[in-house]
Coordinates of C-alpha atoms and ligand atoms in Angstrom, one line a residue:
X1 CA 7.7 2.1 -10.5
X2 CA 10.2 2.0 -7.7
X3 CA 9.9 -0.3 -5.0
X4 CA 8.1 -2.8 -7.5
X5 CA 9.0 -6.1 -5.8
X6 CA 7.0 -5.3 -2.5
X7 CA 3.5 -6.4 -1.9
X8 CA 2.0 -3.9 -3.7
X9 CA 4.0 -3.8 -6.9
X10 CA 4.6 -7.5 -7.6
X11 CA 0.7 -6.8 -8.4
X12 CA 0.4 -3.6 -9.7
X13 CA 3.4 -4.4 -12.4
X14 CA 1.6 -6.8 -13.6
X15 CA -1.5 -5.6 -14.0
X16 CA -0.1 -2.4 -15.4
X17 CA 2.1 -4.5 -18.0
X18 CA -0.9 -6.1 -19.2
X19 CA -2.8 -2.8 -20.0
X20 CA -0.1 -0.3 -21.1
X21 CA 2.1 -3.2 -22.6
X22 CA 5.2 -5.0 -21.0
X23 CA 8.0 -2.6 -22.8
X24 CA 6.5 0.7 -21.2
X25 CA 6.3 -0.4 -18.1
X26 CA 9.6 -0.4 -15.6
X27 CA 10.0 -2.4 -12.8
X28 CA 12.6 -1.3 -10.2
X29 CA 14.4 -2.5 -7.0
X30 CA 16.9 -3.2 -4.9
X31 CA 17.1 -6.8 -4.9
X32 CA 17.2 -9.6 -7.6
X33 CA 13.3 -9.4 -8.9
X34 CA 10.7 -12.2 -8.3
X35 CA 9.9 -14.8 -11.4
X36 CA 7.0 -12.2 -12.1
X37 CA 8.5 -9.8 -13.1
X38 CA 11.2 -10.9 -15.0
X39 CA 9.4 -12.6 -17.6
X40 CA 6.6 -9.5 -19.2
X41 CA 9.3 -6.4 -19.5
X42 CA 12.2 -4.8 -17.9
X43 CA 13.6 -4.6 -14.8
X44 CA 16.6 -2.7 -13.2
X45 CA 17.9 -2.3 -9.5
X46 CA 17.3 1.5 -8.6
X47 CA 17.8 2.7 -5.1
X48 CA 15.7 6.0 -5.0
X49 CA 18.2 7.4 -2.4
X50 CA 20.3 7.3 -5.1
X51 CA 19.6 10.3 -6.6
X52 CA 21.8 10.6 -9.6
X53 CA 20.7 7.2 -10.8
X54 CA 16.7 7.6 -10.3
X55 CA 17.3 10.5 -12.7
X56 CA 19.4 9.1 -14.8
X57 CA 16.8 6.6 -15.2
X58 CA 14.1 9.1 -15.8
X59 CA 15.8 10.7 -18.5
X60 CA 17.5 7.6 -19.9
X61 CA 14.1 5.7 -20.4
X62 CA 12.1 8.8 -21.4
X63 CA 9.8 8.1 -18.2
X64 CA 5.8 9.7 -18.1
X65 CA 4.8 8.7 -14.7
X66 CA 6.3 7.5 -11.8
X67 CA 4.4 5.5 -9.3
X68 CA 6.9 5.3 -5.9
X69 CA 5.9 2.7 -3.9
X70 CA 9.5 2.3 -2.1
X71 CA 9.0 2.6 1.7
X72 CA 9.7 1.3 4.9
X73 CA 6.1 0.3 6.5
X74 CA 5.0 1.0 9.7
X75 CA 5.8 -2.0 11.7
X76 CA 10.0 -2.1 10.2
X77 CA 9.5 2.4 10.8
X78 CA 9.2 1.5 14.9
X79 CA 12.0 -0.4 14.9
X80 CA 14.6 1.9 12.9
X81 CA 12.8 5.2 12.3
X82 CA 15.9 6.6 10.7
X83 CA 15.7 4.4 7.9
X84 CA 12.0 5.4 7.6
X85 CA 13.4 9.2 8.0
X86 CA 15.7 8.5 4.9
X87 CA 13.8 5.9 2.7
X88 CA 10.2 7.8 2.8
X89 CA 11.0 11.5 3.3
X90 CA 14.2 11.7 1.2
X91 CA 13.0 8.8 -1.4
X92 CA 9.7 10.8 -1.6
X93 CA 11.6 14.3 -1.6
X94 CA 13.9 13.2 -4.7
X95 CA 10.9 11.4 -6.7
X96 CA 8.9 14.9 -6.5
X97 CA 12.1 16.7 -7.4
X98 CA 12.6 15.1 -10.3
X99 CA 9.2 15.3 -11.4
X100 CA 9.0 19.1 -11.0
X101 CA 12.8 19.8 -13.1
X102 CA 11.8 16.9 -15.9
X103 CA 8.3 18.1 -16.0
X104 CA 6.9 14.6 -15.3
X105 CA 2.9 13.9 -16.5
X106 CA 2.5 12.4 -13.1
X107 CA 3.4 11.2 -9.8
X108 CA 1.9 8.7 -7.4
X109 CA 2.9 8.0 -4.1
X110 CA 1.0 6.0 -1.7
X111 CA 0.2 7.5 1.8
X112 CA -1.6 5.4 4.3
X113 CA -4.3 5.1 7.1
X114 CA -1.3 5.6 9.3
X115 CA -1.1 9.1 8.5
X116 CA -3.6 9.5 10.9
X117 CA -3.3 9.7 14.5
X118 CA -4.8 9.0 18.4
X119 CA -6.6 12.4 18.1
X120 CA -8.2 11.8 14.9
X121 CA -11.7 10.4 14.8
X122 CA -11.5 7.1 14.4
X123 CA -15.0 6.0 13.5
X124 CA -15.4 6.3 9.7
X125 CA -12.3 8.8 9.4
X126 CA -13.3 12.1 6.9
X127 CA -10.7 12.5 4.0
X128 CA -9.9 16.2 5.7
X129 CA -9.3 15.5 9.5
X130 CA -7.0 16.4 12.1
X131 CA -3.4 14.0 11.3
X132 CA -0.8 14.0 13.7
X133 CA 0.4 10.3 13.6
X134 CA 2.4 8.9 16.5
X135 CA 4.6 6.6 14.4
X136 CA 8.1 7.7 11.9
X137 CA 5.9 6.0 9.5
X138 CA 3.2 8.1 9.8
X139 CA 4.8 11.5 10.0
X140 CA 6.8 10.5 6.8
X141 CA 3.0 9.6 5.1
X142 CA 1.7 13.3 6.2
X143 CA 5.3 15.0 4.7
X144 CA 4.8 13.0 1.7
X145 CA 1.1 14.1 1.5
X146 CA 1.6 17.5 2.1
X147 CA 5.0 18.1 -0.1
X148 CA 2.9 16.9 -2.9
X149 CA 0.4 18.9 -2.8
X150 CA 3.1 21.8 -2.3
X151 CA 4.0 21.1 -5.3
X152 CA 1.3 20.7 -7.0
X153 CA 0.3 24.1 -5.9
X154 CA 3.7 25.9 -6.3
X155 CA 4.9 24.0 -9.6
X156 CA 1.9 22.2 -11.3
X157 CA 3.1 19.1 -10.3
X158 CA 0.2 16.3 -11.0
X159 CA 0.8 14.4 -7.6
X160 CA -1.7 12.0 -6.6
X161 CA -1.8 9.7 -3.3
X162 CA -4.0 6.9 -1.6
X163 CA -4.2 6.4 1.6
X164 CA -4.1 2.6 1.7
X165 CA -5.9 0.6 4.3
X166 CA -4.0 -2.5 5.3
X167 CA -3.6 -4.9 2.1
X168 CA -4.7 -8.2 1.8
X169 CA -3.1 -10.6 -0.9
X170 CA -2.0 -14.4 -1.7
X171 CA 0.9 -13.4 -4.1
X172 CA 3.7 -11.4 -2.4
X173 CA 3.7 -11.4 1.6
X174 CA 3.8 -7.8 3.3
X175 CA 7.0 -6.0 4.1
X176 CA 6.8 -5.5 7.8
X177 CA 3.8 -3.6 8.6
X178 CA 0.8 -3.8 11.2
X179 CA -1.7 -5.2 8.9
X180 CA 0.1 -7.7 8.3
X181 CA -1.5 -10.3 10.6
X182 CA -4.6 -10.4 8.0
X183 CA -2.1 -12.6 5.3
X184 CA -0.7 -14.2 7.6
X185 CA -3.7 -15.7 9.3
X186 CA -4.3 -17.3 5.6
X187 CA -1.3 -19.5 5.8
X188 CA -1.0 -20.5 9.1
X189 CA -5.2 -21.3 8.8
X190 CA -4.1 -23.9 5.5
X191 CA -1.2 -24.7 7.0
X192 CA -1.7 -25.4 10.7
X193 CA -5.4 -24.7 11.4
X194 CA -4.4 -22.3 14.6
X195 CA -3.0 -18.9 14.1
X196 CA -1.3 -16.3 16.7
X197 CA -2.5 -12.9 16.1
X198 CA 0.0 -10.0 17.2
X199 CA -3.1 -7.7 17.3
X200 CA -5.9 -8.1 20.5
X201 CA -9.1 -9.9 19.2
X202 CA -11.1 -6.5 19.1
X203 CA -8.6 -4.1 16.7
X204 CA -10.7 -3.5 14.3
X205 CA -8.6 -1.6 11.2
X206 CA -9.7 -0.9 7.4
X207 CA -8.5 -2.9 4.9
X208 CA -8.5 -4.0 1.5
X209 CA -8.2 -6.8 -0.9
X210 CA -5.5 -6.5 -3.6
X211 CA -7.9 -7.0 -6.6
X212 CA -9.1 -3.4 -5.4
X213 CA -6.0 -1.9 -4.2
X214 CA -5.1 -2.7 -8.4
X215 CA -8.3 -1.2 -9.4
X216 CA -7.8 1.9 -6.9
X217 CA -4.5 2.7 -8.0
X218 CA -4.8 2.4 -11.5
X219 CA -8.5 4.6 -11.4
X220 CA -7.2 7.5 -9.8
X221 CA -3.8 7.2 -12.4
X222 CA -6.3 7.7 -14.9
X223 CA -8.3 10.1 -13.4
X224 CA -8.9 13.2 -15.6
X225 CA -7.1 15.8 -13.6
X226 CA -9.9 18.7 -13.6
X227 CA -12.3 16.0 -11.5
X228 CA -9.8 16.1 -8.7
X229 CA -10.7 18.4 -5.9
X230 CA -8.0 16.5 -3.7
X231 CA -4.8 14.6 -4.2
X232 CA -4.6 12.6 -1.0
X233 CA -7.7 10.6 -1.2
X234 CA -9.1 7.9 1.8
X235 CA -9.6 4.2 0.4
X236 CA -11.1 1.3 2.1
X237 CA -13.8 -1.5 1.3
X238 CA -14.2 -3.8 4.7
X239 CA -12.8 -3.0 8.5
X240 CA -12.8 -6.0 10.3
X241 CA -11.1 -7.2 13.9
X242 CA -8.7 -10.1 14.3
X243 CA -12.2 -12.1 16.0
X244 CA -14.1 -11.6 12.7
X245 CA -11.4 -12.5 10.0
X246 CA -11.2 -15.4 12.3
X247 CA -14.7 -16.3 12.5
X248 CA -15.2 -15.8 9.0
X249 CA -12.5 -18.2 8.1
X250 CA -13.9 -20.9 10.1
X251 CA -16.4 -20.9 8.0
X252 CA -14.4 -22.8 5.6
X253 CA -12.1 -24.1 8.5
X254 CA -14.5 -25.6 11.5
X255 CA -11.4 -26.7 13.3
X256 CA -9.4 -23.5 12.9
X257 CA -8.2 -21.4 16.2
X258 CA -7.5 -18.2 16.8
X259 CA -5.1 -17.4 20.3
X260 CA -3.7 -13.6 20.9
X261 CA -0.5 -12.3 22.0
X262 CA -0.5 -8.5 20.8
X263 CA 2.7 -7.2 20.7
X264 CA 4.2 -3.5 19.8
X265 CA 2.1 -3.2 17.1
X266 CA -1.2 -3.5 19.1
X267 CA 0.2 0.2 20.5
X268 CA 0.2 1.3 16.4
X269 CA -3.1 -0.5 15.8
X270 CA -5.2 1.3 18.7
X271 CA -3.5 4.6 17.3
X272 CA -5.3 4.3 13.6
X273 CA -8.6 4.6 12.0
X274 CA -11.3 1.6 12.8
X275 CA -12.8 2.8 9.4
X276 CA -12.9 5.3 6.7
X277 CA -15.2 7.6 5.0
X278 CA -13.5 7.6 1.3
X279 CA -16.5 9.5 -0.4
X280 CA -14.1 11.8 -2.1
X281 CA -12.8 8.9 -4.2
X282 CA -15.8 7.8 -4.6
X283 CA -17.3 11.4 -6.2
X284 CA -14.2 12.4 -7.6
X285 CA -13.1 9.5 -9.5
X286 CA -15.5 6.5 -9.2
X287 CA -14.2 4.6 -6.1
X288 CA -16.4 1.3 -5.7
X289 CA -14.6 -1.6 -3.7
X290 CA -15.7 -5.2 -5.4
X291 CA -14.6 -7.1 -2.2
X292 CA -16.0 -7.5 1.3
X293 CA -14.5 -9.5 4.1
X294 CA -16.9 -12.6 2.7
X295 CA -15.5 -12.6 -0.8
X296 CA -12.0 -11.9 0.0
X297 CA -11.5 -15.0 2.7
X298 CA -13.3 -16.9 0.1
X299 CA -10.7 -16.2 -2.5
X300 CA -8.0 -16.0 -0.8
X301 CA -8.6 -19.3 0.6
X302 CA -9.0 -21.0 -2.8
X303 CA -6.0 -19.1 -4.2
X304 CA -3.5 -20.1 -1.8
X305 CA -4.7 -23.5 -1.3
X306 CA -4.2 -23.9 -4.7
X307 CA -0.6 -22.3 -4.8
X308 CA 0.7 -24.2 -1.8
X309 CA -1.2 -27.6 -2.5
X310 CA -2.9 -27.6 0.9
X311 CA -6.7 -29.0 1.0
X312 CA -9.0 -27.0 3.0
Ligands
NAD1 N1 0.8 -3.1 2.1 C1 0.0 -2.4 2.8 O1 -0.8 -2.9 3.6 C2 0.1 -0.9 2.7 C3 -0.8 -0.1 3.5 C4 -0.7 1.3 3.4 C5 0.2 1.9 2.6 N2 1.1 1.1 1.9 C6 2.1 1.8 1.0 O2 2.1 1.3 -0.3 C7 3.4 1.4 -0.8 C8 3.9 0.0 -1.3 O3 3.9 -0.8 -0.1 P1 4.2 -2.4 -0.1 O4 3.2 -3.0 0.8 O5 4.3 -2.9 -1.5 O6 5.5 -2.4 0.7 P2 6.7 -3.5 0.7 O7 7.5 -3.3 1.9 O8 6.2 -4.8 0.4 O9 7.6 -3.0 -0.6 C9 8.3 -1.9 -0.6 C10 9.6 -2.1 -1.4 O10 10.4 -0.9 -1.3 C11 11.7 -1.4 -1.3 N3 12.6 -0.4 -0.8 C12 12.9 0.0 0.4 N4 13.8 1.0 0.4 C13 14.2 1.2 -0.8 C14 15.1 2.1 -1.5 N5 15.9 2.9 -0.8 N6 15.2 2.1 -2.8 C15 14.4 1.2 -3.5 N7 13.5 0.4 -3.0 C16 13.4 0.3 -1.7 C17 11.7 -2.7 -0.4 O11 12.8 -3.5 -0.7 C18 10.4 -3.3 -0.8 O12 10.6 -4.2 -1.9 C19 4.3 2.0 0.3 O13 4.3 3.4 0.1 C20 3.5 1.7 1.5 O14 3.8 2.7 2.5 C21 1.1 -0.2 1.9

């Protein structure tokens, strides 16, 4: 996995480790790794612009499948979109490259609801739909989308891709995107009781709890490749606005406030999906969300209270 000590893969390794074993699985990044994964298998700093050494890697380690979840999110994209340019396109570009000359088993590589755009619908979103995304982020999720399934077409490449809502989790805070007001909230809630959202009150976007971004990922690895009729497939289990994450949590929280001062990102919020129709993943490989907006605050309020000793 490249990109492994993001939000995404501090998870994903783990839960990956524990199935497939901790010795098959390898972790990658740029930076010194978090305590998790340095204690269940093996972990080396890989830059995927650095071509020579991601397939060096490849070869050296005998590697099946790749899962690339290096990337510059949406939020970081707006701010230097040449570094999105470079880390998603060119990352993405050499990661299918090498699959196709090392005849890989697979690749995954996430997309996201921002491959979507203003003129796509955005009430309950069809996997096949208009895309032209307004962000560098975006356009480098429709490339990645649409090299792979080049490939997969021209050179029998098995490429597979989510389109990830925004991702909710207590473990490893997001990397700069514009979901990322829906972990925050969670500290700041335990913390201070009062939260300042950088979204308005009514942008409702789809999102996703990590236990089912894990389960997502990992079902559509295994997916037996004659059941899929697409490769880029639409995910989601709740949509919810800034007003009801907040309501919901002051369910457990009386006293906890909500105020709004939405920021760039609003612009990138009001230009995405309010929700997704993901009924290709869910006839094509079994898609079934176990969290709603309910049973996520729930948990992630016990989870982090617990981690950072707060009381609720
Ligand atoms: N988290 C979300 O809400 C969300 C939503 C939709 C899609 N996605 C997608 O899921 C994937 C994983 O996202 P995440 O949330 O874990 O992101 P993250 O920002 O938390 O992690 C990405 C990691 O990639 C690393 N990285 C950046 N440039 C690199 C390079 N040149 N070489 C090696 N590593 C590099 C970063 O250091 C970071 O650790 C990405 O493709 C992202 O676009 C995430």
């Amino acid at each position: 996995m490249t990109g492994s000590y993001g939000q995404i893969g501090t998870e994903l390794i783990e839960e990956l480790r524990a199935r497939y074993g901790g010795e098959n699985v390898i972790a990658t990044g740029r930076k010194k790794p978090p305590e998790i994964l340095r204690k269940d298998g093996p972990y080396y700093r890989l830059d995927v612009l650095d071509n020579d050494h991601l397939h060096n890697m490849l070869v050296d380690y005998d590697i099946d499948i790749i899962i690339h979840n290096a990337s510059v999110l949406s939020a970081v994209g707006e701010k230097n979109p040449q570094l999105a340019y470079r880390t998603n396109v060119e990352g993405a570009y050499n990661v299918l490259e090498a699959a196709r000359i090392l005849k890989m088993d697979q690749v995954m590589i996430p997309s996201s609801i921002a491959a979507f755009g203003p003129s796509t619908p955005k009430e309950n979103t069809p996997n096949d739909v208009i895309m032209r995304p307004t962000t560098a982020y975006g356009v480098s999720k429709v490339f990645i989308e649409l090299w792979g399934e080049y490939y997969v077409e021209r050179y029998g490449v098995d490429f597979r891709s989510l389109r990830y809502p925004g991702i909710i989790s207590s473990e490893t805070l997001p990397g700069g995107g514009t979901t990322d007001y829906a972990v925050e909230i969670f500290y700041e809630a335990l913390k201070n009781k009062e939260y300042t959202c950088f979204l308005a009150e009514d942008a409702m976007l789809p999102m996703m709890y990590m236990p089912d971004c894990i389960k997502s990922t990992i079902d559509l690895i295994e997916a037996k490749e004659d059941n899929l009729e697409h490769r880029s497939f639409n995910v989601t289990a709740m949509s919810f606005t800034p007003a009801d994450i907040a309501a919901e949590i002051k369910k457990h929280i009386p006293d906890f406030e909500i105020h709004y001062e939405p920021d760039f990102r609003q612009k990138i919020a009001e230009s995405w999906p309010r929700s997704l129709d993901d009924s290709a993943a869910r006839e094509e490989w079994g898609w079934n969300p176990d969290y709603d907006l309910a049973a996520m605050t729930k948990d992630m309020l016990e989870t982090l209270s617990k981690r950072l000793g707060l009381k609720y």
